[in-house]
XYZ file of N, CA and C in Angstrom:
288
model
N 19.922 1.670 5.370
C 20.168 2.650 6.413
C 21.288 1.772 7.312
N 22.154 3.086 7.770
C 23.176 2.481 8.761
C 22.590 2.030 10.054
N 23.224 0.979 10.592
C 22.970 0.418 11.889
C 22.640 1.470 12.901
N 21.581 1.436 13.691
C 21.535 2.239 14.803
C 20.775 3.736 14.334
N 20.487 3.891 13.140
C 19.859 5.156 12.673
C 18.304 5.040 12.916
N 17.739 6.157 12.883
C 16.404 6.142 12.945
C 15.828 6.165 11.453
N 14.533 6.323 11.407
C 13.693 6.625 10.244
C 13.973 8.091 9.672
N 14.570 8.887 10.412
C 14.938 10.267 10.072
C 16.326 10.532 9.425
N 16.930 9.331 9.467
C 18.314 9.208 8.566
C 18.031 9.841 7.259
N 18.675 10.716 6.696
C 18.638 11.350 5.195
C 18.314 10.147 4.124
N 18.878 8.955 4.322
C 18.481 8.076 3.268
C 17.418 7.591 3.194
N 16.640 7.637 4.552
C 15.130 7.112 4.515
C 14.277 8.324 4.607
N 14.618 9.293 4.949
C 13.664 10.534 4.904
C 14.401 11.902 4.448
N 14.376 12.073 3.167
C 14.931 13.273 2.750
C 14.503 14.613 3.212
N 13.518 14.568 3.949
C 13.167 15.796 4.639
C 13.209 15.751 6.073
N 13.967 14.922 6.536
C 14.157 14.786 8.215
C 14.912 15.909 8.539
N 15.086 16.076 9.761
C 16.014 17.022 10.416
C 17.445 17.051 10.293
N 17.885 15.892 9.635
C 19.567 15.891 9.339
C 19.765 15.914 7.896
N 18.690 16.000 7.259
C 18.763 15.891 5.724
C 19.218 17.379 5.147
N 19.854 17.222 3.883
C 20.120 18.572 3.367
C 18.887 19.218 2.786
N 19.113 20.709 2.634
C 18.029 21.159 2.055
C 17.938 20.958 0.430
N 17.016 20.492 0.201
C 16.694 20.058 -1.159
C 16.534 21.064 -2.228
N 16.197 22.341 -1.706
C 15.754 23.303 -2.579
C 16.857 23.755 -3.438
N 18.228 23.484 -3.035
C 19.320 24.003 -3.814
C 19.991 22.608 -4.494
N 19.540 21.487 -4.250
C 20.125 20.177 -4.760
C 19.511 19.988 -6.168
N 20.309 19.830 -7.258
C 19.838 19.353 -8.526
C 19.704 17.772 -8.508
N 18.384 17.560 -8.786
C 17.888 16.173 -8.914
C 17.414 15.867 -10.247
N 17.724 14.538 -10.648
C 17.286 13.957 -11.944
C 15.758 13.941 -11.785
N 15.045 13.723 -12.829
C 13.876 13.554 -12.771
C 13.186 12.343 -11.834
N 12.181 12.194 -11.212
C 11.782 11.237 -10.199
C 10.331 10.843 -10.442
N 10.351 9.451 -10.373
C 9.053 8.854 -10.617
C 8.652 8.166 -9.330
N 7.534 8.404 -9.005
C 6.911 7.767 -7.752
C 5.696 6.926 -8.114
N 5.903 5.610 -8.005
C 4.742 4.801 -8.156
C 4.223 4.295 -6.730
N 2.878 4.317 -6.595
C 2.516 3.932 -5.207
C 1.063 3.254 -5.452
N 0.794 2.121 -4.499
C -0.385 1.600 -4.474
C -1.343 2.504 -3.509
N -2.534 2.435 -3.853
C -3.517 3.349 -3.149
C -3.838 2.831 -1.692
N -3.568 1.583 -1.585
C -3.713 0.983 -0.184
C -2.372 0.649 0.372
N -1.232 1.194 0.175
C -0.084 0.965 0.515
C 0.074 1.570 1.909
N 0.760 0.974 2.807
C 1.046 1.543 4.082
C 1.686 2.854 4.130
N 2.660 2.883 3.319
C 3.643 4.001 3.307
C 3.046 5.106 2.350
N 1.729 5.147 1.882
C 1.145 5.862 0.801
C 1.232 7.324 1.222
N 0.809 7.566 2.482
C 0.976 9.048 2.919
C 2.354 9.741 2.830
N 3.421 8.888 3.189
C 4.903 9.121 3.234
C 5.139 9.526 1.587
N 4.916 8.503 0.853
C 5.225 8.618 -0.487
C 4.565 9.966 -1.343
N 3.309 10.184 -0.696
C 2.372 11.309 -1.426
C 3.110 12.681 -0.878
N 3.393 12.722 0.332
C 4.292 13.874 0.919
C 5.447 14.167 0.372
N 6.217 13.284 -0.012
C 7.644 13.195 -0.657
C 7.396 13.959 -1.930
N 6.550 13.151 -2.652
C 6.127 13.841 -4.256
C 5.852 15.154 -4.192
N 4.715 15.575 -3.081
C 4.291 16.713 -3.147
C 5.223 17.864 -2.751
N 6.112 17.390 -1.716
C 7.188 18.460 -1.197
C 8.177 18.739 -2.294
N 8.661 17.683 -3.039
C 9.434 17.975 -4.042
C 9.035 18.816 -5.153
N 7.685 18.460 -5.605
C 7.012 19.317 -6.663
C 6.814 20.743 -6.117
N 6.690 20.932 -4.849
C 6.679 22.496 -4.470
C 7.839 22.984 -4.488
N 8.939 22.185 -4.484
C 10.485 22.863 -4.639
C 10.768 23.019 -6.179
N 9.846 22.854 -6.883
C 10.084 22.948 -8.469
C 10.728 21.763 -9.018
N 10.857 20.574 -8.352
C 11.541 19.393 -8.973
C 10.723 18.750 -10.107
N 11.408 18.051 -11.110
C 10.675 17.345 -12.095
C 10.262 15.911 -11.418
N 9.031 15.903 -10.955
C 8.496 14.591 -10.324
C 7.347 14.271 -10.893
N 7.056 13.038 -11.088
C 5.673 12.391 -11.682
C 5.319 11.389 -10.649
N 4.015 11.688 -10.284
C 3.355 10.724 -9.079
C 2.411 9.868 -9.724
N 2.308 8.661 -9.504
C 1.196 7.948 -10.177
C 0.766 6.791 -9.053
N -0.373 6.822 -8.848
C -1.094 5.964 -7.857
C -1.971 5.077 -8.553
N -1.866 3.744 -7.985
C -2.702 2.645 -8.529
C -3.830 2.463 -7.465
N -5.004 2.793 -7.787
C -5.969 2.716 -6.667
C -6.222 1.355 -6.348
N -6.306 0.967 -5.111
C -6.715 -0.044 -4.445
C -5.646 -1.234 -4.303
N -4.376 -0.772 -4.873
C -3.403 -1.712 -4.878
C -2.346 -1.643 -3.642
N -1.750 -2.650 -3.133
C -0.844 -2.799 -1.988
C 0.614 -2.452 -2.407
N 1.455 -2.299 -1.498
C 2.900 -2.210 -1.673
C 3.380 -3.542 -2.478
N 4.152 -3.122 -3.392
C 4.704 -4.273 -4.332
C 3.788 -5.021 -5.281
N 2.738 -4.176 -5.329
C 1.564 -4.828 -6.103
C 2.109 -5.549 -7.559
N 3.047 -4.710 -8.157
C 3.401 -5.084 -9.415
C 4.415 -6.383 -9.377
N 4.787 -6.655 -8.430
C 5.822 -7.817 -8.310
C 4.980 -9.004 -7.901
N 3.806 -8.985 -7.218
C 3.276 -10.153 -6.880
C 2.610 -10.977 -7.812
N 2.301 -10.430 -8.908
C 1.857 -11.197 -10.234
C 2.557 -10.481 -11.444
N 3.922 -10.773 -11.622
C 4.724 -9.990 -12.561
C 4.208 -10.297 -13.986
N 3.077 -11.114 -14.116
C 2.566 -11.233 -15.625
C 1.160 -10.807 -15.774
N 0.910 -10.064 -14.795
C -0.485 -9.294 -14.750
C -0.656 -8.164 -15.695
N -1.623 -7.803 -15.931
C -2.094 -6.450 -16.777
C -1.419 -5.227 -15.948
N -1.587 -5.105 -14.746
C -1.069 -4.023 -14.052
C 0.311 -3.995 -14.102
N 0.976 -5.223 -13.884
C 2.354 -5.259 -13.906
C 2.848 -4.812 -15.243
N 2.329 -5.103 -16.342
C 2.556 -4.693 -17.648
C 2.459 -3.221 -17.812
N 1.375 -2.697 -17.080
C 1.299 -1.272 -17.025
C 2.252 -0.488 -16.660
N 2.781 -1.163 -15.448
C 4.015 -0.439 -14.615
C 5.286 -0.579 -15.327
N 5.378 -1.646 -16.140
C 6.495 -1.619 -17.212
C 6.430 -0.477 -18.044
N 5.348 -0.411 -18.642
C 5.192 0.579 -19.810
C 5.458 1.991 -19.302
N 4.844 2.297 -17.969
C 5.067 3.458 -17.537
C 6.891 3.749 -17.312
N 7.353 2.848 -16.622
C 8.768 2.950 -16.411
C 9.613 3.255 -17.692
N 9.277 2.423 -18.824
C 9.826 2.468 -20.176
C 9.685 3.957 -20.731
N 8.469 4.346 -20.460
C 8.146 5.916 -21.123
C 9.031 6.808 -20.285
N 9.045 6.756 -18.975
C 9.623 7.594 -18.141
C 11.251 7.645 -18.423
N 11.688 6.321 -18.538
C 13.091 6.290 -18.839
C 13.439 6.830 -20.266
N 12.559 6.729 -21.470
C 12.905 7.099 -22.503
C 12.896 8.727 -22.562
N 11.711 9.236 -21.816
C 11.453 10.729 -21.728
C 12.733 11.511 -21.217
N 13.234 10.782 -20.267
C 14.198 11.392 -19.238
C 15.606 10.989 -19.475
N 15.956 10.345 -20.429
C 17.305 9.800 -20.952
C 17.920 10.431 -22.111
N 17.712 11.810 -22.094
C 18.199 12.665 -23.238
C 19.620 13.223 -23.015
């Protein structure tokens, strides 16, 4: 984010007051992966819900009980492998 900008800058908040109207913007498919105990979960959920409401191709996956960055804390865990498989599937399905 540019120095001196607030969290409402379009790069940080696509629904902020200075952000473009995303209704007319063509977006590639979006995957949102969030931990159920993540501090920014509400913001990520709102982002996904609002984009879906605009008819965008978005997939939202929540990992119950997990914190921010959960899949990098132990990159050899079962949950990290599950995230890798989700990413792989998403990329293969949307790289046509």
